[in-house]
CSV table of C-alpha atoms and ligand atoms in Angstrom, one decimal:
chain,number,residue,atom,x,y,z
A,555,UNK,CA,63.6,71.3,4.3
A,556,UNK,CA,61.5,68.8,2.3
A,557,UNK,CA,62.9,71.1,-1.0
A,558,UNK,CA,66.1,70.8,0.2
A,559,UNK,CA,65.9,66.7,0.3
A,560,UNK,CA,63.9,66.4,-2.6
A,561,UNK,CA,67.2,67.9,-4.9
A,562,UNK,CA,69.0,65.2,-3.1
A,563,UNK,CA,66.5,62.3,-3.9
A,564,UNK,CA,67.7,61.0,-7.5
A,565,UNK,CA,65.3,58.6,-9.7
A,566,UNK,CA,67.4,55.2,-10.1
A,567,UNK,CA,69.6,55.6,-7.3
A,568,UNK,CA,69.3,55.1,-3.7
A,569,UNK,CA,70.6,57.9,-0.7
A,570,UNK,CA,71.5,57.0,2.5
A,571,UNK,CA,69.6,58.9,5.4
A,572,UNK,CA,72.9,59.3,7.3
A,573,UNK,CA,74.5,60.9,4.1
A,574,UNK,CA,71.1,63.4,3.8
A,575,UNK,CA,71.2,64.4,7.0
A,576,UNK,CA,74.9,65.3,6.8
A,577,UNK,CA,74.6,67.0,3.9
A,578,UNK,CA,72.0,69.0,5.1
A,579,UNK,CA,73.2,69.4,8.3
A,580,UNK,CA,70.1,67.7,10.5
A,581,UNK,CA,69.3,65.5,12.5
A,582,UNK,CA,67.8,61.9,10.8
A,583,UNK,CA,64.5,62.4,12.2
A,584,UNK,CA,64.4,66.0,10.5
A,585,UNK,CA,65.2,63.9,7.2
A,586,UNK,CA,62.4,60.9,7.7
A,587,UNK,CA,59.7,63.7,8.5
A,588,UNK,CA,60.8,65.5,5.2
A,589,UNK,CA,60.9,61.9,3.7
A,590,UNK,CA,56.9,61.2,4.8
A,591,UNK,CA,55.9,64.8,4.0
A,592,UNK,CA,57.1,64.4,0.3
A,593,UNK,CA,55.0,61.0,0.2
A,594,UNK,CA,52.3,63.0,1.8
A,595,UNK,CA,52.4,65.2,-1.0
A,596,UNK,CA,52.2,62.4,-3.6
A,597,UNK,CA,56.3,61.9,-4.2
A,598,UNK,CA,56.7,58.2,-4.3
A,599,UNK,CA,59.7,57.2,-2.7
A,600,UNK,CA,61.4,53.6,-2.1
A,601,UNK,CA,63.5,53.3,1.3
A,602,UNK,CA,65.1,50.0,1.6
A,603,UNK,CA,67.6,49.1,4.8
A,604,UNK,CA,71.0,50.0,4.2
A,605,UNK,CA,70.5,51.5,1.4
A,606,UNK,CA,68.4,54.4,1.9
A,607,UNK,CA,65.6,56.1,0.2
A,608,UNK,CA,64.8,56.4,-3.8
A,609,UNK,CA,62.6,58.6,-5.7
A,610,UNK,CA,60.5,56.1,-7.7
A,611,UNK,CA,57.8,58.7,-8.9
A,612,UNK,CA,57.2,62.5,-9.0
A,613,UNK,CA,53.4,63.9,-9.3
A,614,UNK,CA,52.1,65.9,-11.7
A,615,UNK,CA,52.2,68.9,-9.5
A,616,UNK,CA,53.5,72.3,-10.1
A,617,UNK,CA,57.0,72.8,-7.8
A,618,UNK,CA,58.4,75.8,-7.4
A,619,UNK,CA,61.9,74.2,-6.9
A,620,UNK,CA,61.8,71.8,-10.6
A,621,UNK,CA,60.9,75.1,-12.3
A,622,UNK,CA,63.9,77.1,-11.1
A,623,UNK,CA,66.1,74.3,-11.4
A,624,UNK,CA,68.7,75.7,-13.8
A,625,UNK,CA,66.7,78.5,-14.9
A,626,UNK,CA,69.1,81.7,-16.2
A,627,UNK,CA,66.7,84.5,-16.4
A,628,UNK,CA,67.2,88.0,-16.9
A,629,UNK,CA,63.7,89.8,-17.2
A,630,UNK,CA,60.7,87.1,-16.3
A,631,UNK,CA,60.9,84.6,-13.4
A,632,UNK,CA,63.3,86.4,-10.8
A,633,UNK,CA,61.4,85.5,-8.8
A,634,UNK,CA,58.2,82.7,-8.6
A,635,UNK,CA,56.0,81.8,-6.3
A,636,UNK,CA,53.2,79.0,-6.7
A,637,UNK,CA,50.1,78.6,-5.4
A,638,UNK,CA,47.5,75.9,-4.9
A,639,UNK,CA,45.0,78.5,-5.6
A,640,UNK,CA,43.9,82.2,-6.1
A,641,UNK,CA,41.1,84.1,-7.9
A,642,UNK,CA,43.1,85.2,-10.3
A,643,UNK,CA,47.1,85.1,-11.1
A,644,UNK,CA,46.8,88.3,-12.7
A,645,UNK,CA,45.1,90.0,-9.2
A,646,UNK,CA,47.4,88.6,-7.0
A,647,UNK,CA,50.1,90.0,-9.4
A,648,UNK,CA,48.1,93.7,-9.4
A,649,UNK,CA,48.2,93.2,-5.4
A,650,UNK,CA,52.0,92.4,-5.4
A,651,UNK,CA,52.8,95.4,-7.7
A,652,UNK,CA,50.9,97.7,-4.8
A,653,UNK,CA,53.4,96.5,-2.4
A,654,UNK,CA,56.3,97.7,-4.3
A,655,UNK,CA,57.0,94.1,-5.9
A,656,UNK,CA,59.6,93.7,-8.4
A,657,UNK,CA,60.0,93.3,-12.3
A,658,UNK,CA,59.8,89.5,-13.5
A,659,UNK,CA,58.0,88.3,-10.3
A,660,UNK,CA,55.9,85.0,-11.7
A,661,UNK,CA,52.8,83.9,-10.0
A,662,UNK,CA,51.9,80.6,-10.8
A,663,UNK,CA,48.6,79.1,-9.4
A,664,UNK,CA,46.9,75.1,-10.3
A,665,UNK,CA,43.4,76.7,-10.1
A,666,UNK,CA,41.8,80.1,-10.4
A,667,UNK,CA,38.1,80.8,-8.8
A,668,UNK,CA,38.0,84.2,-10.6
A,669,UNK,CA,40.2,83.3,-13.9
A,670,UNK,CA,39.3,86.6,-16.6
A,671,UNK,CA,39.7,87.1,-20.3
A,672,UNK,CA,39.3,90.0,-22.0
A,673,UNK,CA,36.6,92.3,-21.7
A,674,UNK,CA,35.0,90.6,-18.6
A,675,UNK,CA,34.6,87.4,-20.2
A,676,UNK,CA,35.5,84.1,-18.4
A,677,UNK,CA,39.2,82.2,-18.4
A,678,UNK,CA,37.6,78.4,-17.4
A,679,UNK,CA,40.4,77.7,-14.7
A,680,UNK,CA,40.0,74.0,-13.1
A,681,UNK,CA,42.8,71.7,-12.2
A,682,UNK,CA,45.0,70.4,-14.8
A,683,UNK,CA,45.6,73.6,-16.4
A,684,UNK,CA,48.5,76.5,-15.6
A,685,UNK,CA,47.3,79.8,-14.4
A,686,UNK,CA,50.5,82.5,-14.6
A,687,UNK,CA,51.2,85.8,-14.5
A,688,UNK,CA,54.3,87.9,-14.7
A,689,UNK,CA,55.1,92.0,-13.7
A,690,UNK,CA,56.6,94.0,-15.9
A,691,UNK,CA,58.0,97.6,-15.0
A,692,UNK,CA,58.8,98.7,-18.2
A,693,UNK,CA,60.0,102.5,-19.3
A,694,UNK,CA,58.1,102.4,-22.0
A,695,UNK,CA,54.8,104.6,-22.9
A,696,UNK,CA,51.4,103.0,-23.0
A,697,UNK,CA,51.1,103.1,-26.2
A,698,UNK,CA,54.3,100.7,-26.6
A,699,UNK,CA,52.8,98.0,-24.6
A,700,UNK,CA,50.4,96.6,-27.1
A,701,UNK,CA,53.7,94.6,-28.6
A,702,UNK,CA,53.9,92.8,-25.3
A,703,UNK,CA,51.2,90.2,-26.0
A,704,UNK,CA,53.1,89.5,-29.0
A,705,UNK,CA,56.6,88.6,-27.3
A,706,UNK,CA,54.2,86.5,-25.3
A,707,UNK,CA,52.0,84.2,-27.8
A,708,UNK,CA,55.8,84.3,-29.3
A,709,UNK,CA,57.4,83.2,-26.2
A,710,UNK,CA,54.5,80.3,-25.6
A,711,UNK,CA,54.2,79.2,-28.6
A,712,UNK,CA,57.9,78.4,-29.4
A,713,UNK,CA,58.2,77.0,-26.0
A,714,UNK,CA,55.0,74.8,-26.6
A,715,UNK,CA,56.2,73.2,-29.9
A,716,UNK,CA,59.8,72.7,-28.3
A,717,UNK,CA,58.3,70.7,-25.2
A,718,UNK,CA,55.6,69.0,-26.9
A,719,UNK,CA,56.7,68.5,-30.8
A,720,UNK,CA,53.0,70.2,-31.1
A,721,UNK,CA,52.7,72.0,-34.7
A,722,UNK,CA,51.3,75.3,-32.2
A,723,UNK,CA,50.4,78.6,-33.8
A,724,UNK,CA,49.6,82.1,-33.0
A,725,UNK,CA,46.1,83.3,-33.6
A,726,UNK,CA,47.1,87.0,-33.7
A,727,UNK,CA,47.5,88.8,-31.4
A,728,UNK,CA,46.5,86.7,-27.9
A,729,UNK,CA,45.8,82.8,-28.7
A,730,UNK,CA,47.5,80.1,-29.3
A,731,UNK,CA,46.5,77.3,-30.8
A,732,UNK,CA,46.7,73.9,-31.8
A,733,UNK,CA,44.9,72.7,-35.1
A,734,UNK,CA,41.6,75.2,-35.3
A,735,UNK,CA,41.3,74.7,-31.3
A,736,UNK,CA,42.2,77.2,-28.4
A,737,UNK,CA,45.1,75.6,-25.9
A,738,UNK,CA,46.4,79.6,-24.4
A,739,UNK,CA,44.9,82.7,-24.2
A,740,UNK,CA,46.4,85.7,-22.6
A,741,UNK,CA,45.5,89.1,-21.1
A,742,UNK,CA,47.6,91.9,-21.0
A,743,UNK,CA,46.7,94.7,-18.1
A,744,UNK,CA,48.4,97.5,-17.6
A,745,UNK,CA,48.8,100.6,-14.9
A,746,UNK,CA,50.4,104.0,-16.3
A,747,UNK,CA,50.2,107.8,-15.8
A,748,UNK,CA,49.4,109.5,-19.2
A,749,UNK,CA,53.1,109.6,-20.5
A,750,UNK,CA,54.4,106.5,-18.6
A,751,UNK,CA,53.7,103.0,-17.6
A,752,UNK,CA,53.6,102.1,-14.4
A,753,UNK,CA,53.3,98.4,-14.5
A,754,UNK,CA,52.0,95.6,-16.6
A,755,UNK,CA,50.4,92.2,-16.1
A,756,UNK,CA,50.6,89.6,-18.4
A,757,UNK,CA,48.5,86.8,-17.5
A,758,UNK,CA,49.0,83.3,-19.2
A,759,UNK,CA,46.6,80.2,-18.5
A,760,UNK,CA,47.4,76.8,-20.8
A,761,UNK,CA,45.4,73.9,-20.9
A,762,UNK,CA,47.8,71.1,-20.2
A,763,UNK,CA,46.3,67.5,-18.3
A,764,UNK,CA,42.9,68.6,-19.2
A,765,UNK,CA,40.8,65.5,-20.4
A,766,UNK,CA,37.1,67.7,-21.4
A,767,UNK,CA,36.1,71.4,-21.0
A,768,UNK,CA,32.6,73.3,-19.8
A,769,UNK,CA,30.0,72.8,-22.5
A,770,UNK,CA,30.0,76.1,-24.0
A,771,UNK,CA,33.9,75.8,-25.1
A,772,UNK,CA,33.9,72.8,-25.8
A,773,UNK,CA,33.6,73.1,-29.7
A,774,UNK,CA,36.9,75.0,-29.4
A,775,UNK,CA,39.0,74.5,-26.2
A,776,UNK,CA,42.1,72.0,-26.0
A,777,UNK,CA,44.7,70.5,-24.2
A,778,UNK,CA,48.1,69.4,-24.6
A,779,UNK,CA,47.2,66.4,-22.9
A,780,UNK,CA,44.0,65.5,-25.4
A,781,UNK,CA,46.5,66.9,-28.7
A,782,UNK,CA,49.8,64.9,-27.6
A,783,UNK,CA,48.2,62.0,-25.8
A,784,UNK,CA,50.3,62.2,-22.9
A,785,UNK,CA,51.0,63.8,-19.7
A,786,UNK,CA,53.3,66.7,-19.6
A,787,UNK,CA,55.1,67.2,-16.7
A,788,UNK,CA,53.6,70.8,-15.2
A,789,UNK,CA,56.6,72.0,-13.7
A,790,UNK,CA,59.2,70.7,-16.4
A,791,UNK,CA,56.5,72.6,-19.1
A,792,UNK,CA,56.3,76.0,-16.6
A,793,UNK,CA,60.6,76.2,-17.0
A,794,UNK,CA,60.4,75.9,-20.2
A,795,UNK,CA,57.6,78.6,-20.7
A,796,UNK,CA,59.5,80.7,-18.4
A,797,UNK,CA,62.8,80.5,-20.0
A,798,UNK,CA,61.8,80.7,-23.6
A,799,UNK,CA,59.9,84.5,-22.4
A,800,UNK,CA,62.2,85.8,-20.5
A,801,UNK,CA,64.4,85.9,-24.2
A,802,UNK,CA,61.4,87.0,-26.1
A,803,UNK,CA,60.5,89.3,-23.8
A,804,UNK,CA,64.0,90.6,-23.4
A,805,UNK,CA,64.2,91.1,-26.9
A,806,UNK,CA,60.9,92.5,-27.0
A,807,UNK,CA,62.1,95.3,-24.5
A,808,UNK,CA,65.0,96.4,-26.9
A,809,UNK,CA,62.2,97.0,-29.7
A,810,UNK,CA,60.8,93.7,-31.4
A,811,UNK,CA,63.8,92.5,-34.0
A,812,UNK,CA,62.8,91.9,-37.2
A,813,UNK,CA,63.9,87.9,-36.4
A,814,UNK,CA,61.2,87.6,-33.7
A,815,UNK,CA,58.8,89.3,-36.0
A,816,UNK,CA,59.5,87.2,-38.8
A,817,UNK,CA,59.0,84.6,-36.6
A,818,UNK,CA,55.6,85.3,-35.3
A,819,UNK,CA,54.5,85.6,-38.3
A,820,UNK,CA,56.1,82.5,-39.6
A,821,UNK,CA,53.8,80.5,-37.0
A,822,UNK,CA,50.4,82.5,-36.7
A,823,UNK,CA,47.5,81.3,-38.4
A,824,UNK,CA,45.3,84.3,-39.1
A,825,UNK,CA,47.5,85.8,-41.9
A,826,UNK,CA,46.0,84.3,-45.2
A,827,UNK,CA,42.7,83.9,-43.6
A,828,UNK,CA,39.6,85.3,-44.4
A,829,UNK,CA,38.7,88.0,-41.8
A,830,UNK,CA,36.2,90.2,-40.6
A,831,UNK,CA,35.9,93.1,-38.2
A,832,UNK,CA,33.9,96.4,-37.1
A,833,UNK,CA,35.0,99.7,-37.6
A,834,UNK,CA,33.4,102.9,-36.8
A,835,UNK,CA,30.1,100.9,-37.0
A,836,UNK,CA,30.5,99.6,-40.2
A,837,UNK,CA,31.3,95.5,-40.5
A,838,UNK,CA,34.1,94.7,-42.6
A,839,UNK,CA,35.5,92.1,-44.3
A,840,UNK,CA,38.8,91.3,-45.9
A,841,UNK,CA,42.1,89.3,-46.3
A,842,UNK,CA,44.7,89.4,-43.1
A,843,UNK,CA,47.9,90.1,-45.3
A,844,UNK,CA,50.8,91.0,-42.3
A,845,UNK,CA,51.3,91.8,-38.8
A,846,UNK,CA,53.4,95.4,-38.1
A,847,UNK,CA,56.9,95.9,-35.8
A,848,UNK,CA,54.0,97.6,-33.6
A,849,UNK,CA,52.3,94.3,-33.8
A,850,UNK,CA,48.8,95.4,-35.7
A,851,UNK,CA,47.2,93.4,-38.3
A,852,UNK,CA,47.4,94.4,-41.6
A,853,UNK,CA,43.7,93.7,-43.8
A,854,UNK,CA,43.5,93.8,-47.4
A,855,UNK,CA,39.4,94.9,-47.6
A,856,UNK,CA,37.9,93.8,-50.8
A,857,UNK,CA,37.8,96.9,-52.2
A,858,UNK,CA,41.9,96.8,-52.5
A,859,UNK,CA,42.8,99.0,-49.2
A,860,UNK,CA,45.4,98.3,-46.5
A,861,UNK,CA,44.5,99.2,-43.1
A,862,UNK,CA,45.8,98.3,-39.9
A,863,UNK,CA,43.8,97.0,-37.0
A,864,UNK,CA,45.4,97.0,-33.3
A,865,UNK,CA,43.0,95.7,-31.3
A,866,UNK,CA,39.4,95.0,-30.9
A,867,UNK,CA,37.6,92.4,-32.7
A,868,UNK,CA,38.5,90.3,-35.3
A,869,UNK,CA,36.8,87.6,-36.5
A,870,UNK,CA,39.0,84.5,-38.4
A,871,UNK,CA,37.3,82.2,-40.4
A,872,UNK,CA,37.9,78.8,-40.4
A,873,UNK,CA,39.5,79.2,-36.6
A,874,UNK,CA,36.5,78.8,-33.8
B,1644,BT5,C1,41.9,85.3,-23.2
B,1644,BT5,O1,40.8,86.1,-23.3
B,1644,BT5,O2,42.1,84.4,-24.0
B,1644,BT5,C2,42.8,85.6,-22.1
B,1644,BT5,C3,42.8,84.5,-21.1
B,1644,BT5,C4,43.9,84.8,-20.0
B,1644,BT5,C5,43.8,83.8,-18.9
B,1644,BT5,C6,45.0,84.0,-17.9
B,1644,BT5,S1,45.0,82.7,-16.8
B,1644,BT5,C7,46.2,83.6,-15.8
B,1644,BT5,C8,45.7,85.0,-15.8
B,1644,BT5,N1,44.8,85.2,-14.8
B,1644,BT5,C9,43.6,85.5,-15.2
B,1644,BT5,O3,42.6,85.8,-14.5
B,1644,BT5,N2,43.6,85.6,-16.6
B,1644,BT5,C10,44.9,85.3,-17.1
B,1644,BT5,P1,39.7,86.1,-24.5
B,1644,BT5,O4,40.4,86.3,-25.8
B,1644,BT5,O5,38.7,87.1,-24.1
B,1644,BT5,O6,39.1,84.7,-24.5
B,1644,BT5,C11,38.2,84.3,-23.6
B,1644,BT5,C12,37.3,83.2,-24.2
B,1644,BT5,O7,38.0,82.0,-24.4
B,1644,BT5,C13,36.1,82.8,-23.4
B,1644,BT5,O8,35.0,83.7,-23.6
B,1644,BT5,C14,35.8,81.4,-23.8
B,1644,BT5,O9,35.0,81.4,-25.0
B,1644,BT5,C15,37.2,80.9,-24.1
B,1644,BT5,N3,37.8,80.1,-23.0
B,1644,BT5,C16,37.5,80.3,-21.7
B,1644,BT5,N4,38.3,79.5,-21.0
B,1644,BT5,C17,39.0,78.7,-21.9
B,1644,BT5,C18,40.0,77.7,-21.8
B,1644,BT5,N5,40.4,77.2,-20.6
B,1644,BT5,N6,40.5,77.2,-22.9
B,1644,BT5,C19,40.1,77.6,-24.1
B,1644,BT5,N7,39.2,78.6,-24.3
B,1644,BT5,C20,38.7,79.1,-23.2
């Protein structure tokens, strides 16, 4: 119910209770108890005699009903639920997948206890932050799905600079970030039989309100609160994020067009850089020159050669 008032409750202009309760088709009282539990939940709201109640102030909160307000989605965010907490989005996604959940479901969490990056390392997950996740069922084969985190730094990125004017870009293939400093990272899991996907789990967390980070990544974590010096509104930023990947991941799902590719690499900062990486044992260095339609990086080594690199490790100099 309290939802269902709160679409009703406009900034700058008073509601009657009378007229809510019509509306809605309940009693007052099931209006007034709404009313207190949106205050309850930090909603400021004016009520003045005869003229009813006004929203004077949202909080900074994550609401499942301001991002799906409007929201035309095809592949991600059918379907979204948000949670106070979890020990990781990307779990509780796994978990929904094993009870026959569908494509596009978004799990959105303020906190994680568990949050993961890749290869067992640590996703620092306090309040402030948004912790996501999406499911994919694609009918692709495993070896397709690498291109996915690429649709995804994609999709963030462009949604990022459109919300926040922020000059964001791509650290290839799973960052993104703002001057040399990480604001997004994402991990990519997936389930498949040898031939076949199964399912996939993209997990997204962004620093947004945070003011200061753990010690150890400090020297290279931001947020788009410190890099904008203001406070973007969690759920208004989560629509945005969601609408801006369901297109590039609905593009993505057709085969990456040679647009969305020209765009990625229009806005990631490790081609031109100075790189270095292990293969087969052997450290290398080089010059990232180009990312491929199967979204590997292409490094000029000194000695002249091309070769492409999919994953792994790859150091950037001059980015943390
Ligand atoms: C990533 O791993 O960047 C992927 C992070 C994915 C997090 C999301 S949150 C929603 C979903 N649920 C999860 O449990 N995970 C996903 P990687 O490239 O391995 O980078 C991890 C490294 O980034 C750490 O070792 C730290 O050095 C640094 N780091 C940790 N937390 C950070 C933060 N909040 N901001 C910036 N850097 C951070």
């Amino acid at each position: 119910m309290k939802e269902k008032v709160l679409l009703l409750l406009k900034e700058g202009e008073y509601i009657s209770g009378e007229k809510l309760s019509e509306i809605l088709g309940v009693s007052r009282t099931a209006i007034w108890k709404a009313i207190n539990s949106l205050r309850d939940d930090g909603y400021e709201i004016d009520s003045v005699t005869n003229k009813g109640y006004k929203l004077v102030k949202k909080p900074n909160v994550l609401n499942a009903s301001t991002i799906s307000e409007g929201l035309n989605v095809k592949v991600v965010g059918t379907e979204i639920i948000t949670l106070k907490t979890v020990d990781s989005t990307n779990e509780e996604i796994k978990r929904k997948a094993h009870e026959n959940a569908r494509s596009g479901l978004v799990v959105i969490s303020c906190e994680q206890t568990a949050g993961k990056g890749r290869l067992g390392r640590k996703w620092a997950s306090n309040e402030g932050g948004v912790y996501f996740s999406f499911l994919l069922r694609p009918e692709l084969p495993p070896s397709d799905v690498s291109g996915i985190t690429l649709a995804a730094g994609l999709g963030v990125c462009l949604a990022i600079r459109k919300f926040t004017g922020l000059d964001a870009k791509i650290k290839w293939p799973n960052d993104v970030i703002v001057g040399n400093k990480k604001i997004c990272g994402i991990l990519t899991e997936m389930t498949a039989q040898t031939d076949m996907v199964d399912f996939v789990v993209i997990g997204i967390g962004i620093n947004v309100l945070q003011e200061s980070f753990p010690e150890e990544i400090a020297y290279k974590a931001t947020s788009l609160k410190i890099e904008t010096k203001s406070e973007p509104d969690l759920s208004e930023l989560m629509h945005e994020i969601i609408a801006t990947l369901d297109k590039t991941i609905l593009s993505y799902l057709f085969g990456i067009s040679q647009d969305d590719l020209k765009l990625y690499k229009s806005m990631c900062a490790t081609i031109g850089r100075e790189v270095s990486l292990v293969r087969n044992g052997e450290k290398l260095t080089g010059k990232a020159v180009d990312i491929t339609a199967d979204g590997e990086l292409v490094v000029c080594l000194e000695n002249g050669k091309k070769i492409a690199v999919n994953s792994g490790e790859v150091t950037v100099q001059g980015i943390y």
